[in-house]
Amino acid sequence: MLIDTHCHIQFQGFKDDREAVLLRCKEKDVILNAVGTQKDTSTKAVELAEQNENIYATIGLHPIHLFPTHVDEEESSFKSREEDFDEEYYSELAKSEKVIAVGETGLDFFHMPKDIDKEIVIKKQKEIFIKQYNFAIKHDLPLVIHVRDAYDEMIELLKTLPLSGGAGGGLDIKTKDKFTNGPLPTSPDRGGAIRGVVHCFGGNWEQAQKLLDFGLYIGFTGILSFPAKKTDPKPGENLAEVAKNIPLDRFLIETDAPYLAPQKYRGKRCEPWMVEEVVKKIAEIREKSVDNIIKMSVENAKNLFTKIN
């Protein structure tokens, strides 16, 4: 069994052959976490999860959907649709037993609207992240955190989150056994841990250590398998260093499909079963067997996303 802890199987990129892709995932015994980015994709994720035994859903609002923003990526180009976080709407979705997390939510300083003051955008992103953080606590769900070009800013934002326990605050360290089989490292002045994962990690080891200190997991995608760029090798070297040093009980594997196909399939649409390539790369970097990394990745996913059977 493999668990792709972050994909978008409900996206339009799979509209023509979604059933065929899901069949390939079932044949390879892959469980999927279909992650929403706004109302419609969150709703579709829940619908697919309730129709398929091997699919679970994450619901939430992505930072690029807070303002109309042009998004140009290798795999797609579109203008995002503006939304606000509708707690009542998402509360209805959260009633489903197949909803395992809240997100993806976070900070994205890469995709910024060109016609809106940057400080206004950043302020809104932080406000909506905190709303979803509190929503996750209220519904006893972990967070799926998106960070792009904003790791230091996210670390500073996490420091401000209340960790006093209860629906309106954070998680007291006494409740940590609800979501992990072992102790979580915590900053000495915080007395708590944040339940969640920083998905598609792209920072350095120093930043990763600080995020781990909050109790967070780190998610690796097919980017880990990309060769370092000759013109700018540092990001690739940094990511490999994180994969080499991260505690083996604190990593997750993911694809972010239909985006970021691993190097073996570069240029093709990414599919959730390709998460096996992420496992192989981590095993290579850590000098462990593929079976060992698979076992750890499944345990870690179930420790964080406790509603996965």
Coordinates of C-alpha atoms in Angstrom, one line a residue:
M1 CA 0.0 0.0 0.0
L2 CA 1.0 3.6 -0.7
I3 CA -0.7 6.8 0.4
D4 CA -0.5 9.8 -1.8
T5 CA -1.2 12.4 0.9
H6 CA -1.8 15.3 -1.5
C7 CA -3.3 15.2 -5.0
H8 CA -6.0 16.9 -7.0
I9 CA -7.7 14.0 -8.7
Q10 CA -11.0 16.0 -8.8
F11 CA -9.4 18.8 -11.0
Q12 CA -10.3 19.3 -14.6
G13 CA -7.0 17.9 -15.7
F14 CA -8.6 14.4 -15.0
K15 CA -12.0 15.1 -16.4
D16 CA -11.6 13.0 -19.6
D17 CA -10.1 9.8 -18.0
R18 CA -10.5 10.1 -14.2
E19 CA -11.9 6.5 -13.9
A20 CA -9.0 5.1 -15.8
V21 CA -6.5 6.9 -13.5
L22 CA -8.4 5.7 -10.5
L23 CA -8.3 2.2 -11.8
R24 CA -4.5 2.4 -12.1
C25 CA -4.3 3.7 -8.5
K26 CA -6.4 0.8 -7.3
E27 CA -4.3 -1.7 -9.2
K28 CA -1.2 -0.3 -7.5
D29 CA -3.0 -0.2 -4.1
V30 CA -2.7 3.6 -3.7
I31 CA -4.8 5.6 -1.3
L32 CA -5.5 9.2 -2.3
N33 CA -6.1 12.3 -0.3
A34 CA -8.0 14.6 -2.8
V35 CA -7.2 18.2 -1.6
G36 CA -9.5 21.1 -2.3
T37 CA -8.5 24.6 -3.1
Q38 CA -11.9 26.4 -2.9
K39 CA -15.6 25.6 -2.6
D40 CA -16.1 23.7 -5.8
T41 CA -13.0 21.6 -5.7
S42 CA -13.5 20.8 -2.0
T43 CA -17.1 19.7 -2.7
K44 CA -15.9 17.5 -5.6
A45 CA -13.2 16.0 -3.4
V46 CA -15.8 15.0 -0.8
E47 CA -18.1 13.6 -3.5
L48 CA -15.3 11.4 -5.0
A49 CA -14.2 10.3 -1.6
E50 CA -17.7 9.2 -0.7
Q51 CA -17.9 7.2 -3.9
N52 CA -14.5 5.5 -3.7
E53 CA -13.1 3.5 -0.8
N54 CA -9.5 4.5 -1.5
I55 CA -10.1 8.2 -1.7
Y56 CA -10.3 10.7 1.2
A57 CA -10.8 14.5 1.1
T58 CA -9.3 17.7 2.4
I59 CA -11.4 20.8 2.3
G60 CA -10.3 24.4 2.3
L61 CA -9.3 27.6 0.5
H62 CA -6.0 28.1 -1.2
P63 CA -4.3 31.5 -0.9
I64 CA -4.3 32.1 -4.7
H65 CA -8.1 32.2 -4.6
L66 CA -8.4 35.1 -2.3
F67 CA -8.0 37.6 -5.2
P68 CA -8.3 37.1 -9.0
T69 CA -4.8 36.1 -9.9
H70 CA -3.2 35.0 -13.2
V71 CA -1.5 31.6 -12.6
D72 CA 0.9 30.3 -15.3
E73 CA 2.5 27.0 -14.5
E74 CA 4.1 24.3 -16.7
E75 CA 1.0 22.2 -16.5
S76 CA -1.7 24.9 -16.7
S77 CA -2.6 28.5 -17.1
F78 CA -5.7 30.1 -15.6
K79 CA -7.1 33.1 -13.7
S80 CA -8.1 32.2 -10.1
R81 CA -11.6 32.9 -8.9
E82 CA -11.9 35.2 -5.9
E83 CA -13.5 33.7 -2.7
D84 CA -13.6 34.2 1.0
F85 CA -13.5 31.4 3.6
D86 CA -17.2 30.5 4.2
E87 CA -17.1 28.6 7.5
E88 CA -20.8 27.6 7.3
Y89 CA -20.2 26.0 3.8
Y90 CA -17.1 24.2 4.9
S91 CA -18.7 23.0 8.1
E92 CA -21.3 21.2 6.1
L93 CA -18.6 19.5 4.1
A94 CA -16.7 18.6 7.3
K95 CA -19.6 16.4 8.4
S96 CA -18.5 13.7 6.0
E97 CA -16.5 10.9 7.6
K98 CA -14.2 10.9 4.5
V99 CA -12.9 14.5 5.3
I100 CA -9.5 14.0 6.9
A101 CA -8.0 17.5 6.9
V102 CA -8.4 21.2 6.3
G103 CA -6.5 23.0 3.4
E104 CA -4.8 23.6 1.5
T105 CA -4.3 26.9 3.2
G106 CA -1.2 29.1 3.7
L107 CA 1.0 31.7 2.2
D108 CA 1.9 32.2 -1.5
F109 CA 4.1 35.1 -2.4
F110 CA 4.9 33.7 -5.8
H111 CA 1.4 34.2 -7.4
M112 CA 0.6 37.8 -6.5
P113 CA -2.1 39.9 -8.2
K114 CA -0.4 42.7 -10.1
D115 CA -3.1 45.2 -9.6
I116 CA -3.4 44.9 -5.7
D117 CA -1.0 46.2 -3.1
K118 CA 1.2 43.4 -1.9
E119 CA 0.7 44.2 1.7
I120 CA -3.1 43.9 1.3
V121 CA -2.7 40.5 -0.3
I122 CA -0.3 39.3 2.4
K123 CA -2.6 40.5 5.2
K124 CA -5.6 38.7 3.7
Q125 CA -3.6 35.5 3.3
K126 CA -2.6 35.5 6.9
E127 CA -6.1 36.3 8.1
I128 CA -7.6 33.4 6.1
F129 CA -4.9 31.0 7.2
I130 CA -5.7 31.8 10.8
K131 CA -9.4 31.3 10.2
Q132 CA -8.7 27.8 8.7
Y133 CA -6.3 27.0 11.5
N134 CA -9.1 27.7 14.0
F135 CA -11.6 25.8 11.9
A136 CA -9.3 22.8 11.8
I137 CA -9.1 22.8 15.6
K138 CA -12.9 23.2 16.0
H139 CA -13.4 20.2 13.8
D140 CA -10.5 18.2 15.2
L141 CA -8.7 17.9 11.9
P142 CA -5.1 18.5 10.9
L143 CA -4.0 21.3 8.5
V144 CA -2.5 20.9 5.0
I145 CA -0.3 24.0 4.7
H146 CA 0.8 25.6 1.4
V147 CA 3.9 27.7 1.4
R148 CA 5.6 29.2 -1.7
D149 CA 8.3 31.9 -1.5
A150 CA 7.2 32.5 2.1
Y151 CA 8.9 30.0 4.4
D152 CA 10.4 32.6 6.8
E153 CA 7.1 34.5 6.9
M154 CA 5.1 31.3 7.6
I155 CA 7.4 30.4 10.5
E156 CA 6.9 33.9 12.0
L157 CA 3.1 33.5 11.5
L158 CA 3.1 30.1 13.2
K159 CA 4.8 31.6 16.2
T160 CA 1.8 33.9 16.7
L161 CA -0.8 31.1 16.8
P162 CA -2.5 30.5 20.2
L163 CA -1.7 27.1 21.6
S164 CA -3.9 27.2 24.7
G165 CA -6.3 24.4 23.7
G166 CA -10.0 24.5 22.9
A167 CA -12.0 25.3 19.8
G168 CA -10.8 28.9 19.6
G169 CA -7.1 28.4 20.3
G170 CA -4.4 25.9 19.7
L171 CA -3.5 22.4 20.9
D172 CA -2.2 21.9 24.4
I173 CA 0.7 19.5 24.5
K174 CA -1.3 17.2 26.7
T175 CA -3.6 16.5 23.7
K176 CA -0.8 15.6 21.3
D177 CA -1.4 11.8 21.8
K178 CA -4.6 12.3 19.8
F179 CA -2.6 12.6 16.6
T180 CA 0.8 10.9 17.1
N181 CA 2.1 7.7 18.6
G182 CA 5.2 9.4 20.0
P183 CA 6.3 12.6 21.5
L184 CA 6.5 15.7 19.3
P185 CA 9.3 18.2 19.7
T186 CA 8.1 21.6 20.8
S187 CA 9.6 25.0 21.3
P188 CA 10.2 25.5 25.0
D189 CA 8.3 28.7 25.2
R190 CA 5.2 27.4 23.3
G191 CA 4.0 24.4 25.2
G192 CA 2.2 22.9 22.3
A193 CA 2.3 21.4 18.8
I194 CA 0.6 22.3 15.5
R195 CA -1.2 19.3 13.9
G196 CA -0.5 19.4 10.2
V197 CA 1.9 19.1 7.2
V198 CA 3.8 21.6 5.1
H199 CA 3.1 20.1 1.7
C200 CA 5.3 20.1 -1.3
F201 CA 8.2 21.4 0.8
G202 CA 10.7 23.6 -1.1
G203 CA 12.8 25.3 1.6
N204 CA 16.1 24.5 3.3
W205 CA 17.1 22.4 6.3
E206 CA 17.1 25.3 8.7
Q207 CA 13.6 26.2 7.8
A208 CA 12.5 22.6 7.9
Q209 CA 13.9 22.2 11.4
K210 CA 11.9 25.2 12.6
L211 CA 8.7 23.7 11.1
L212 CA 9.4 20.4 12.7
D213 CA 9.8 22.1 16.0
F214 CA 6.1 23.2 15.7
G215 CA 5.2 19.5 15.5
L216 CA 4.5 19.7 11.7
Y217 CA 5.2 17.0 9.1
I218 CA 7.1 17.7 5.9
G219 CA 5.6 16.5 2.5
F220 CA 7.9 15.6 -0.4
T221 CA 6.7 15.5 -4.1
G222 CA 8.3 14.5 -7.4
I223 CA 10.4 17.7 -7.2
L224 CA 12.7 15.6 -5.0
S225 CA 13.6 13.5 -8.0
F226 CA 14.4 16.4 -10.3
P227 CA 18.1 16.8 -11.1
A228 CA 19.6 20.0 -9.7
K229 CA 19.7 22.9 -12.2
K230 CA 23.1 23.6 -13.5
T231 CA 22.3 27.4 -13.4
D232 CA 20.9 27.2 -9.9
P233 CA 21.7 24.0 -8.1
K234 CA 21.0 25.3 -4.5
P235 CA 17.3 24.6 -4.3
G236 CA 17.7 21.0 -5.3
E237 CA 20.7 20.5 -3.0
N238 CA 18.7 22.1 -0.1
L239 CA 15.7 19.7 -0.7
A240 CA 18.0 16.7 -0.8
E241 CA 19.5 17.8 2.5
V242 CA 16.1 18.0 4.1
A243 CA 15.2 14.5 2.8
K244 CA 18.5 13.2 4.2
N245 CA 18.1 14.7 7.6
I246 CA 14.4 14.6 8.4
P247 CA 13.4 12.2 11.2
L248 CA 11.8 9.2 9.5
D249 CA 8.6 9.5 11.5
R250 CA 8.0 13.1 10.3
F251 CA 7.9 12.9 6.5
L252 CA 5.0 12.3 4.1
I253 CA 4.9 11.4 0.4
E254 CA 2.7 13.1 -2.2
T255 CA 2.4 13.9 -5.9
D256 CA 0.3 17.2 -6.1
A257 CA -1.1 15.5 -9.3
P258 CA -1.9 16.6 -11.9
Y259 CA 1.2 18.8 -11.3
L260 CA 4.9 18.0 -10.8
A261 CA 5.3 14.6 -12.4
P262 CA 8.5 12.9 -11.1
Q263 CA 11.6 13.0 -13.3
K264 CA 10.8 9.6 -14.8
Y265 CA 7.6 10.9 -16.2
R266 CA 8.6 14.5 -16.7
G267 CA 6.6 16.3 -19.4
K268 CA 3.5 14.0 -18.7
R269 CA 0.5 14.7 -16.5
C270 CA 1.3 13.5 -13.0
E271 CA -1.0 10.8 -11.6
P272 CA -1.3 9.7 -7.9
W273 CA 0.3 6.3 -8.4
M274 CA 3.5 8.0 -9.5
V275 CA 4.1 8.7 -5.8
E276 CA 6.1 5.5 -5.9
E277 CA 8.9 7.5 -7.5
V278 CA 9.0 9.8 -4.5
V279 CA 9.5 6.7 -2.2
K280 CA 12.3 5.4 -4.4
K281 CA 14.1 8.7 -4.3
I282 CA 13.8 9.0 -0.5
A283 CA 15.1 5.4 -0.1
E284 CA 18.0 6.3 -2.3
I285 CA 18.9 9.4 -0.4
R286 CA 18.5 7.7 3.0
E287 CA 20.2 4.4 1.9
K288 CA 17.1 2.5 3.1
S289 CA 15.1 -0.2 1.4
V290 CA 12.0 1.0 -0.6
D291 CA 9.9 -1.3 1.6
N292 CA 11.1 0.4 4.7
I293 CA 10.3 3.9 3.3
I294 CA 6.9 2.7 2.2
K295 CA 6.2 1.3 5.7
M296 CA 7.3 4.5 7.4
S297 CA 5.3 6.7 5.0
V298 CA 2.1 4.8 5.6
E299 CA 2.5 4.9 9.4
N300 CA 3.3 8.7 9.2
A301 CA 0.2 9.4 7.1
K302 CA -2.1 7.4 9.4
N303 CA -0.6 9.1 12.5
L304 CA -1.4 12.6 11.1
F305 CA -4.6 11.8 9.2
T306 CA -6.2 9.6 11.8
K307 CA -9.4 9.0 9.8
I308 CA -7.6 7.0 7.2
N309 CA -8.4 3.3 7.7

